[in-house]
Tab-separated table of C-alpha atoms and ligand atoms in Angstrom:
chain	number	residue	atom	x	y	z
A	1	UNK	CA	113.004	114.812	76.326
A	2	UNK	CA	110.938	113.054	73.877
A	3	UNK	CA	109.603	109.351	74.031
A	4	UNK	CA	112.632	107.867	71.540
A	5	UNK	CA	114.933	110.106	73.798
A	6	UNK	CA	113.988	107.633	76.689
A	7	UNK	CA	113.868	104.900	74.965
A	8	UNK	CA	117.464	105.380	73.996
A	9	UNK	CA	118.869	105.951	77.248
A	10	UNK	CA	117.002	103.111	78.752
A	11	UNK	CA	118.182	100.570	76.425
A	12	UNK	CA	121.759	101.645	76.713
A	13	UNK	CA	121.201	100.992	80.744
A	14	UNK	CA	118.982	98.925	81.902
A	15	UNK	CA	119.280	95.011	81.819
A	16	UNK	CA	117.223	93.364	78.727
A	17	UNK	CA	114.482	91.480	80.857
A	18	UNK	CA	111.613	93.826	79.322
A	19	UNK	CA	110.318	93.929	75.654
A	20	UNK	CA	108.863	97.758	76.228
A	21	UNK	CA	106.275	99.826	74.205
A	22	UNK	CA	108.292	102.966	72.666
A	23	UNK	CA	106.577	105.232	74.994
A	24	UNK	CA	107.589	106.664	78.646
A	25	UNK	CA	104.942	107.429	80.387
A	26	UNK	CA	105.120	111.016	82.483
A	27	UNK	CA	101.696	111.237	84.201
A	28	UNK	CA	98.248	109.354	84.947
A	29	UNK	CA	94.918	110.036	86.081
A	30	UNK	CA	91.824	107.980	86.563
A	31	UNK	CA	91.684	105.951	82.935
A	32	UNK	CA	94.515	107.823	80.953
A	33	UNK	CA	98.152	108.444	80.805
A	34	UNK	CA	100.486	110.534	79.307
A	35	UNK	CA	103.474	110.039	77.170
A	36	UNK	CA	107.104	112.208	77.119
A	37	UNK	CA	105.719	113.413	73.707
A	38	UNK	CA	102.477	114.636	74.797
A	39	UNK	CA	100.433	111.896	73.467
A	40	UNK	CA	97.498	110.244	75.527
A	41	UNK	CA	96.456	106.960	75.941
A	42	UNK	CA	93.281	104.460	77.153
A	43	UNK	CA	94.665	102.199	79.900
A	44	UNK	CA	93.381	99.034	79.732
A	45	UNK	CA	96.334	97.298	81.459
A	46	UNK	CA	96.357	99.587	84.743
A	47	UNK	CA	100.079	98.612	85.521
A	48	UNK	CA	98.857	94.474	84.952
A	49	UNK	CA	95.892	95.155	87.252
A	50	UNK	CA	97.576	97.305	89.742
A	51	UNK	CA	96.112	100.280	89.281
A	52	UNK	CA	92.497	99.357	90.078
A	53	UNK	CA	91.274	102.661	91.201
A	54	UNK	CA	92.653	104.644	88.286
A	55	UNK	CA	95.623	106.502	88.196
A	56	UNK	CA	96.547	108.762	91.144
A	57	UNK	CA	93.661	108.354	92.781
A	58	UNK	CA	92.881	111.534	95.101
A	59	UNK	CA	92.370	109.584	98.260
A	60	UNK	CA	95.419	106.887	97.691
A	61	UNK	CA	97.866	110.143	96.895
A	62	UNK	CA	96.380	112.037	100.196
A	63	UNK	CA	97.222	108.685	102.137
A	64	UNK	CA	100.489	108.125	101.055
A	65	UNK	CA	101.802	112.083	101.058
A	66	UNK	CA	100.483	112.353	104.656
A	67	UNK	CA	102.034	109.492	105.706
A	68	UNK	CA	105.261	110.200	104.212
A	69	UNK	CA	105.102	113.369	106.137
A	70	UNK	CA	104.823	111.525	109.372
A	71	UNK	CA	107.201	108.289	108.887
A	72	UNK	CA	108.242	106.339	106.385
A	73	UNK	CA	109.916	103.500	107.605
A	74	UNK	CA	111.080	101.561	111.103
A	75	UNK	CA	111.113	98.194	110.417
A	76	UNK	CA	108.976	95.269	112.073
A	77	UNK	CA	111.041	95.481	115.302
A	78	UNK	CA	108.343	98.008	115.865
A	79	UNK	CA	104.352	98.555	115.475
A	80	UNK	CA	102.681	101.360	113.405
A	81	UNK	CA	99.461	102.122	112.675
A	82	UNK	CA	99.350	101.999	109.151
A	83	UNK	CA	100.440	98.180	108.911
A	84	UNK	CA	98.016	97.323	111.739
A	85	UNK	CA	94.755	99.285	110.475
A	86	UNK	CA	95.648	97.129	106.462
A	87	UNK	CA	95.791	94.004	108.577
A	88	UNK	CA	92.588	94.604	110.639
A	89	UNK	CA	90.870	95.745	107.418
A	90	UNK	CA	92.184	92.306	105.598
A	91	UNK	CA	91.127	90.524	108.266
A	92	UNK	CA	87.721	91.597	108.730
A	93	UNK	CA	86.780	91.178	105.123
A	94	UNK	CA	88.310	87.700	104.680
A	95	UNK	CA	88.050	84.317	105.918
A	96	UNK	CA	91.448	85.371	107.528
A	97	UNK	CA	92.449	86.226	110.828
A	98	UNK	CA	96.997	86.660	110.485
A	99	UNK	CA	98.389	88.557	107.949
A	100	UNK	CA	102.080	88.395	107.334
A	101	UNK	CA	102.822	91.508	105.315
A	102	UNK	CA	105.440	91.195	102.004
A	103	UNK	CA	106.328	93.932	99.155
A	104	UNK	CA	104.766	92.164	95.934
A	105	UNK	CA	103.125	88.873	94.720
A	106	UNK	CA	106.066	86.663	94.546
A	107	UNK	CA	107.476	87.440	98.301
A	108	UNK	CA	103.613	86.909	99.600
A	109	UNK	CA	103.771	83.457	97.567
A	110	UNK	CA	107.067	83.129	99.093
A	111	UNK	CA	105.778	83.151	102.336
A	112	UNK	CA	102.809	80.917	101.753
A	113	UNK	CA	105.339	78.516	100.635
A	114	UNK	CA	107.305	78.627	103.945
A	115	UNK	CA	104.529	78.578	106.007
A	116	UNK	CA	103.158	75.722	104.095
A	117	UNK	CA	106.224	73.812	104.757
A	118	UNK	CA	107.400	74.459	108.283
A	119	UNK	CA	103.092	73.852	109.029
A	120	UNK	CA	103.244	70.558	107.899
A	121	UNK	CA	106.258	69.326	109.997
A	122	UNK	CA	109.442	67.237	108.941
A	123	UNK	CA	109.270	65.238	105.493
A	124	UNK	CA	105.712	66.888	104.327
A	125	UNK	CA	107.352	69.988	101.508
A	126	UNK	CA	105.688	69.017	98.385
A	127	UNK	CA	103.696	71.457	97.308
A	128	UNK	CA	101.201	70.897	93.848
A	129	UNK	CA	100.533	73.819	91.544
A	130	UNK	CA	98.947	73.686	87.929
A	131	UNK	CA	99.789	73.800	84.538
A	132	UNK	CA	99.804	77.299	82.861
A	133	UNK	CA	99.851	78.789	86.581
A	134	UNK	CA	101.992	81.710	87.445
A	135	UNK	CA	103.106	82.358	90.509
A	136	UNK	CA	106.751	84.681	90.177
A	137	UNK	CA	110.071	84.521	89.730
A	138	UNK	CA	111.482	84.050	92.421
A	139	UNK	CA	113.504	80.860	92.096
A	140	UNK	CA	110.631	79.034	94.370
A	141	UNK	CA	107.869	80.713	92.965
A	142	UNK	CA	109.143	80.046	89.275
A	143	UNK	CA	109.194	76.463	90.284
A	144	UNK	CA	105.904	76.702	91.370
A	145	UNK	CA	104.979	78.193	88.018
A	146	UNK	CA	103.133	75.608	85.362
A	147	UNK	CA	104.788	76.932	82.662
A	148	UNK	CA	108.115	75.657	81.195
A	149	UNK	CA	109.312	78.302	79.312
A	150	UNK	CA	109.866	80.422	82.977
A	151	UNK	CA	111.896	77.554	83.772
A	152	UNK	CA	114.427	77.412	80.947
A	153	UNK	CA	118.068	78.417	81.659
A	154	UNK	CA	117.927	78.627	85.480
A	155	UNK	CA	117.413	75.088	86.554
A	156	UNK	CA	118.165	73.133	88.622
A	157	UNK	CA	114.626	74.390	90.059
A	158	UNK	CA	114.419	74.129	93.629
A	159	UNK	CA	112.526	70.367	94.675
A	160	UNK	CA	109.534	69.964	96.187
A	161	UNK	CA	107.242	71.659	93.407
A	162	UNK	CA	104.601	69.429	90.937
A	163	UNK	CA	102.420	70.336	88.400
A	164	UNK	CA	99.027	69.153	87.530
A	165	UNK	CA	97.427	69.384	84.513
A	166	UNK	CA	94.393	71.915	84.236
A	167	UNK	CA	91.615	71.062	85.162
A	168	UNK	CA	92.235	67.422	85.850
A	169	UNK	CA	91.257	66.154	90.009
A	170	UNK	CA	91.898	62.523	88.684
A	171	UNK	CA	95.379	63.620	88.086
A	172	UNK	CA	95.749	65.688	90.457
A	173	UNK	CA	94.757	63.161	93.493
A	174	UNK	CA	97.395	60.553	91.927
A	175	UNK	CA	100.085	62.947	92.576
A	176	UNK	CA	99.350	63.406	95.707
A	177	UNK	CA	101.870	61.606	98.456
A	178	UNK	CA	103.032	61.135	101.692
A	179	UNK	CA	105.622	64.750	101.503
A	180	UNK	CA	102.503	66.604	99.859
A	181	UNK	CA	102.109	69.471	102.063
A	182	UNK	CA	99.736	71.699	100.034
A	183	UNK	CA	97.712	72.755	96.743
A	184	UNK	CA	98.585	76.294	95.067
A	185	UNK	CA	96.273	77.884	92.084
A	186	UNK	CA	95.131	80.824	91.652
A	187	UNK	CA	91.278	80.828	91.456
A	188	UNK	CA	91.262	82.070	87.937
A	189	UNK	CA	94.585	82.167	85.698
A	190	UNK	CA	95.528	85.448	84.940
A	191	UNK	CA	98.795	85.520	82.828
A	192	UNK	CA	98.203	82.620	80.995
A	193	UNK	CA	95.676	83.869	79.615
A	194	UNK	CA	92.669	84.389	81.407
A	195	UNK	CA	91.470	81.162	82.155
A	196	UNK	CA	88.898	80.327	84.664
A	197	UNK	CA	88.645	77.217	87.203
A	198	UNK	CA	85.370	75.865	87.518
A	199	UNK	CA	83.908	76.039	90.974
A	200	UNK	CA	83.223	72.251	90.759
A	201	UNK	CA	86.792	71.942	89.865
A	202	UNK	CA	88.046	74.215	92.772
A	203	UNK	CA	85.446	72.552	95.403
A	204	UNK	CA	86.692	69.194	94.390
A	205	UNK	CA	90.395	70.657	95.027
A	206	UNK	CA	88.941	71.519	98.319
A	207	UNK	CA	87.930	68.073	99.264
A	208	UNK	CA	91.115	66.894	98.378
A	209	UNK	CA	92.826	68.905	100.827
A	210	UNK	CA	90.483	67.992	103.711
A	211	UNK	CA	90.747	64.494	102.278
A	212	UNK	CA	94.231	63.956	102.638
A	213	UNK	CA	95.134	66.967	104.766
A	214	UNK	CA	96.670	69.716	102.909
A	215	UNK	CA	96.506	73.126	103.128
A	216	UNK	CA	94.726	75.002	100.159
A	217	UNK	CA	96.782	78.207	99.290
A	218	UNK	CA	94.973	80.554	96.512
A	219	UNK	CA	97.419	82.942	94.627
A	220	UNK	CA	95.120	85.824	94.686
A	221	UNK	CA	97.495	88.311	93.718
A	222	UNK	CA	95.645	88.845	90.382
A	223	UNK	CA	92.144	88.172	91.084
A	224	UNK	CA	92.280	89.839	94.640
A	225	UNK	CA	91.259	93.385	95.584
A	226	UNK	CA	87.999	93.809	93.880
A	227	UNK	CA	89.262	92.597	90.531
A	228	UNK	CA	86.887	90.216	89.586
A	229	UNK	CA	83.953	92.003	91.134
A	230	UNK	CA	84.101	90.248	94.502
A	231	UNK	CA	86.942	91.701	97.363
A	232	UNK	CA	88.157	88.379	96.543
A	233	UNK	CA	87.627	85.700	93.811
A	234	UNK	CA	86.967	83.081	96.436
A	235	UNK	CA	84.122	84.520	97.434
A	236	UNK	CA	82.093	83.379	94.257
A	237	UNK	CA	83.398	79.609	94.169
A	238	UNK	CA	82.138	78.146	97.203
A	239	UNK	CA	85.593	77.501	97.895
A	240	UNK	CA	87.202	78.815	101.223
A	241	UNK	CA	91.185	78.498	101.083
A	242	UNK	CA	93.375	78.013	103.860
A	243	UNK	CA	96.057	80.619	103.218
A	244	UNK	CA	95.322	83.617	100.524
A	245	UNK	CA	98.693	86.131	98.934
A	246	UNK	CA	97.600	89.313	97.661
A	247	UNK	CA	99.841	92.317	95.679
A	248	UNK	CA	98.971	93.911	92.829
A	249	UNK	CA	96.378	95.548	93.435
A	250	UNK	CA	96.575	96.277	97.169
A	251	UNK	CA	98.311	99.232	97.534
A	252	UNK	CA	97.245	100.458	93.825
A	253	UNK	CA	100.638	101.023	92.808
A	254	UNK	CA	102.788	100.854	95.563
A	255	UNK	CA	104.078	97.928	96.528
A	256	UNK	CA	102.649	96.074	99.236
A	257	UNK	CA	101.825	92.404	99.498
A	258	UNK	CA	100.460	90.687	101.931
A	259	UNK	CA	99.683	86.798	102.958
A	260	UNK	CA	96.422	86.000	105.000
A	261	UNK	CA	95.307	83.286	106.677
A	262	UNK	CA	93.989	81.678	110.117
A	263	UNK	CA	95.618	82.012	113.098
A	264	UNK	CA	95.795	78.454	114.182
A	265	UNK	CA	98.379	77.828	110.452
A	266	UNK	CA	99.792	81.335	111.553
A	267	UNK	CA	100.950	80.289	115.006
A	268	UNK	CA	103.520	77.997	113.070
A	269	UNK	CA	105.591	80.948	112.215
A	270	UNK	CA	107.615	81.675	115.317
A	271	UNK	CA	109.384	84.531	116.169
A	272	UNK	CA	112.593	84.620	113.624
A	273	UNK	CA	111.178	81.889	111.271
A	274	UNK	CA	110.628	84.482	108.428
A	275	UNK	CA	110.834	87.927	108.326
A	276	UNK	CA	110.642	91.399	105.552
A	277	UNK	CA	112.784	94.320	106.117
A	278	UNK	CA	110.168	96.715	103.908
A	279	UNK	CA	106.994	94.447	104.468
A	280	UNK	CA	103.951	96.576	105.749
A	281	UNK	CA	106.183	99.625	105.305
A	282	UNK	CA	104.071	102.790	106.700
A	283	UNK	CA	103.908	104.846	103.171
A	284	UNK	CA	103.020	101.736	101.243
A	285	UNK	CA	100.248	100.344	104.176
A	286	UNK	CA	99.152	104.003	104.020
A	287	UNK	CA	97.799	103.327	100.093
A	288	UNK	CA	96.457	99.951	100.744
A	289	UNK	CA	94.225	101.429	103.785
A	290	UNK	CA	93.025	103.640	101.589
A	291	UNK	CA	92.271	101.468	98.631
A	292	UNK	CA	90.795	99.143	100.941
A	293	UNK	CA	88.795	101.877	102.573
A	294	UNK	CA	87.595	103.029	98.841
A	295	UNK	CA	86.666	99.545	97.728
A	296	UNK	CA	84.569	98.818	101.017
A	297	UNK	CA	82.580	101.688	100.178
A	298	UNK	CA	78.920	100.712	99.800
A	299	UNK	CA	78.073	100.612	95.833
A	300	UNK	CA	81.723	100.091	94.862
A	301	UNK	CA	81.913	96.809	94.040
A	302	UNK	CA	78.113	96.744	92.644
A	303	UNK	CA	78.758	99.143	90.239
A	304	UNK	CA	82.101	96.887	89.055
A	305	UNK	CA	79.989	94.306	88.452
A	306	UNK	CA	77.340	96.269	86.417
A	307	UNK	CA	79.881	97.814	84.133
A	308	UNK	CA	81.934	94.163	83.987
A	309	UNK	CA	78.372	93.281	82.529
A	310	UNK	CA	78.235	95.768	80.059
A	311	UNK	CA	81.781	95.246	79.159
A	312	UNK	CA	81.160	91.292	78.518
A	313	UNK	CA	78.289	92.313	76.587
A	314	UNK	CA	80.185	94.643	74.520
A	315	UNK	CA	83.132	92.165	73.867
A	316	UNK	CA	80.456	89.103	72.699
A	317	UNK	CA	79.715	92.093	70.282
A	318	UNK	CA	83.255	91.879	68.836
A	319	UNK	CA	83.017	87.848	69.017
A	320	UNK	CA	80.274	87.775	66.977
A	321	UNK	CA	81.531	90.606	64.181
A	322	UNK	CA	84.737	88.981	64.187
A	323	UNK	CA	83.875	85.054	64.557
A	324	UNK	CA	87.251	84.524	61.623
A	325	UNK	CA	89.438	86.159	65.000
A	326	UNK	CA	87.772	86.037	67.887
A	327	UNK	CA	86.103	82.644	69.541
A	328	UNK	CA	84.483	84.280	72.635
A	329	UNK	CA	84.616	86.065	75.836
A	330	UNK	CA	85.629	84.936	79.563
A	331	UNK	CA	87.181	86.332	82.484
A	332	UNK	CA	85.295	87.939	85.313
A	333	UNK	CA	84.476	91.266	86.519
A	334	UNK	CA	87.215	93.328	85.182
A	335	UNK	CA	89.583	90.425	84.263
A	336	UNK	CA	88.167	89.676	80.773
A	337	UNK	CA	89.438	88.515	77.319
A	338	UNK	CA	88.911	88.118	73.854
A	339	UNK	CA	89.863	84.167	73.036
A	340	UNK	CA	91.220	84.144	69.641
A	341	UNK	CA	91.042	81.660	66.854
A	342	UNK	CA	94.295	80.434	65.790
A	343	UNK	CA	94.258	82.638	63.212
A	344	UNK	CA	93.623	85.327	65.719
A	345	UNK	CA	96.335	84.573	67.315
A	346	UNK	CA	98.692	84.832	64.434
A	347	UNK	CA	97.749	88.367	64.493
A	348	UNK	CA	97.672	88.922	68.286
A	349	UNK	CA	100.453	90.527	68.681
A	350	UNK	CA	100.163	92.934	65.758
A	351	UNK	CA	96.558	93.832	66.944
A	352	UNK	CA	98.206	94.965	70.436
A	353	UNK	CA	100.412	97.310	68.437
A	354	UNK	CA	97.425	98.728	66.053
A	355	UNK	CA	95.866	100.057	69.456
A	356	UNK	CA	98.833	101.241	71.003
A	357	UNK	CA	99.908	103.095	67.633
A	358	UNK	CA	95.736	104.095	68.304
A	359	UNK	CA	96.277	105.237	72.321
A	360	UNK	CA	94.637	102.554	73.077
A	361	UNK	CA	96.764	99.772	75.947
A	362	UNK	CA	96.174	96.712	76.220
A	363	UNK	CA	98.532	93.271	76.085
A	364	UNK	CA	98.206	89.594	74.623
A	365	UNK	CA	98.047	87.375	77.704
A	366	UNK	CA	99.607	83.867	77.631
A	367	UNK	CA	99.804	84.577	73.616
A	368	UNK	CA	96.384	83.579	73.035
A	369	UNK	CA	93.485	85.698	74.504
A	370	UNK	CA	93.537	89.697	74.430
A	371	UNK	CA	93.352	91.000	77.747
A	372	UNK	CA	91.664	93.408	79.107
A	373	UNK	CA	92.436	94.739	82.619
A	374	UNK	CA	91.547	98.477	83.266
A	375	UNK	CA	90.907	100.273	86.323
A	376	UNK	CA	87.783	99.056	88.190
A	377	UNK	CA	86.601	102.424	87.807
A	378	UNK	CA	86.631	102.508	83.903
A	379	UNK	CA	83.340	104.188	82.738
A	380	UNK	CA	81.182	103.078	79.624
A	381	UNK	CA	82.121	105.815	77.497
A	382	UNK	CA	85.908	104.719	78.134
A	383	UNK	CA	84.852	101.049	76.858
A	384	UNK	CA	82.833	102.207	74.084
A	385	UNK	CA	86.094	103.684	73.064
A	386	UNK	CA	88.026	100.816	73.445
A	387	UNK	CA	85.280	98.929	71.756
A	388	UNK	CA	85.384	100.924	68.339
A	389	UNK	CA	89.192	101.167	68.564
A	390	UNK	CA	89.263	97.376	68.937
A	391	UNK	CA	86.750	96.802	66.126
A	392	UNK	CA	88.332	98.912	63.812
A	393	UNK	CA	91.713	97.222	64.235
A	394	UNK	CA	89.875	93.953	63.888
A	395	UNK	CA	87.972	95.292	60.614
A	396	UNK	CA	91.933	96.284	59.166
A	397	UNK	CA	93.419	92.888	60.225
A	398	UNK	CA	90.850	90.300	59.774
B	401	LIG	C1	101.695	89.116	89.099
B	401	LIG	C2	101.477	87.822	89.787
B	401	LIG	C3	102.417	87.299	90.695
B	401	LIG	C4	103.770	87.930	90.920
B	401	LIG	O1	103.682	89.177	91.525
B	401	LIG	P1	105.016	90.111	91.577
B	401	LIG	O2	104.533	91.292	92.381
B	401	LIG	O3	105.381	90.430	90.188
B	401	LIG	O4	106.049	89.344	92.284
B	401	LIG	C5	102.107	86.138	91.352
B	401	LIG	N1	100.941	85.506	91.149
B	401	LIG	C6	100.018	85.974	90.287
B	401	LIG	C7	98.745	85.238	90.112
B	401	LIG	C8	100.255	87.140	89.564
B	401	LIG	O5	99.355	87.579	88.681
């Protein structure tokens, strides 16, 4: 079957939540994939920055096929040693010490959220997010989200979630009260397009939840796992939260979440208070042992942060050719975007199209910045490519 084959089929089944690219993908490997029709194509989206070790990587396959030999599931009524090695590994690279293990971002922010609130005790449930955040869609995670437009059609939202505007402690500390429980942000906004907190911004966050006795909960789900050149984004602020979720990238395409944080917070979930049938499953713990394993490896995240270098560099190239488009570069390690001018961004969506229609994937974050998430293991050559593919598209538009 051929890619307008699928496309067919899928449309005529599947509910309309997705605007998809005309292509089904068949197979991956490393930096490439490859479409029902044959044709190949530059990932620079690895699954939204799940795929951090490439496609199919040999030692996350070996992991999860031997582990599916052995068991695949029994539920948290029991141990196994998958689920414990992930959470020892988490653990002993973190400021952590308790991991409660979920299925994907949302459920991990999920439990954050609980914990949060049953922490804090009766009549503390507030919980303060920011603008342009994004957290899920669940129905409490959409409420945490900063952006309205998630919002629209389901309300009412659940209560008990505020929004701050970027960037803004003045604001911020006014809106905090007596039933404020806790701060959520992630340490750099990924879906909204790329957009970094300063570390003077997230320290003074920091002091406001000593200040006034909060907990500090960082949505690392994005910027976690290596992904902008640190294990963890915290790690480069100064900042230390009190509770950390992580998905994405954790089990580099299956899904496994997980929330962290230390064990005096932890011991406020009881026995019964919340609970996962699939969280920590074997198969999926399995692949995030091994990522983590692959990651820890001495050089690994070095060499990210040598190539993220080179990459930046590269991009400030395309700034500077294009200055009528493109306003700059920003992002870290290998979460980095082209800002656009407004006019840019008129044609943002059309230059995402040009590169697909090129083999080239990548997506228009928070409609305003091009964003570029590839595997962690991209190599030069692969964002040379990318480079002249982007360039040329820019030449045609701009
Ligand atoms: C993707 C994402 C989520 C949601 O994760 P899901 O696995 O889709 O539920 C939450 N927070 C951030 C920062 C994300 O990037």
């Amino acid at each position: 079957m051929k890619n307008t084959d699928w496309k067919k089929k899928g449309d005529a089944v599947f509910a309309g939540t997705y605007s998809r690219f005309p292509a089904a993908m068949v197979r991956g490997e490393g930096c490439r994939l490859r479409d029902a029709d044959g044709r190949e194509y530059l990932d620079f989206l690895a699954g939204i920055a799940v795929c951090s070790l490439g496609h199919c990587h040999p030692a996350v396959t070996e992991a999860i096929c031997s582990q599916a030999k052995k068991l695949m599931h029994v539920s948290n009524l029991f141990y196994t040693e998958p689920q414990t090695e992930l959470a020892e590994l988490l653990t002993a690279n973190s400021f952590a010490d308790r991991v409660f293990m979920a299925n994907s971002g949302a459920e991990a922010n999920e439990a954050a959220i609980k914990l949060a609130r049953i922490h804090s005790g009766k009549g503390r449930f507030e919980i303060i997010s920011l603008s342009g955040s994004f957290h899920g869609r669940t129905l409490a995670t959409v409420a945490a989200t900063g952006q309205p437009k998630f919002h629209q059609g389901f309300e009412p939202m659940p209560a008990g979630f505020v929004h701050a505007d970027f960037g803004d402690s003045e604001e911020l500390e006014k809106l905090i009260n007596p039933t404020t429980c806790a701060i959520l942000c992630e340490p750099l906004q990924g879906e909204s397009g790329v957009r970094p907190l300063t570390p003077e911004y997230l320290q003074k966050i920091r002091s406001l939840c000593d200040k006034y006795n909060l907990l500090l909960i960082f949505d690392e789900v994005q910027t976690g796992m290596g992904r902008t050149g640190s294990l963890f984004a915290y790690e480069q602020l100064g900042v230390t939260p009190d509770i950390m979720t992580l998905a994405k990238a954790l089990g580099n395409g299956l899904p496994v979440g997980a929330m962290l944080t230390r064990s005096e917070i932890a011991a406020s979930f009881t026995v019964g208070t919340h609970a996962s049938t699939f969280g920590g499953n074997p198969v999926a713990a399995a692949a995030g042992v091994a990522v983590m394993k692959t990651m820890l490896a001495d050089g690994f995240l070095e060499d990210v942060r040598e190539r993220s270098a080179y990459f930046i560099q590269r991009l400030e190239e395309v700034a500077a050719k294009f200055p009528q488009l493109a306003s700059g570069v920003r992002g870290s390690g290998m979460l980095l975007a082209l800002v656009l001018t407004e006019k840019g961004i008129e044609h943002g969506t059309d230059i995402v199209q040009q590169l697909f229609e090129r083999g080239c994937l990548i997506n228009f974050a928070g409609m305003r910045v091009l964003r570029f998430i590839p595997p962690l293991t991209v190599s030069r050559e692969d964002i040379d490519q990318l480079i002249n593919e982007l360039s040329e598209v820019l030449g045609e538009v701009g």
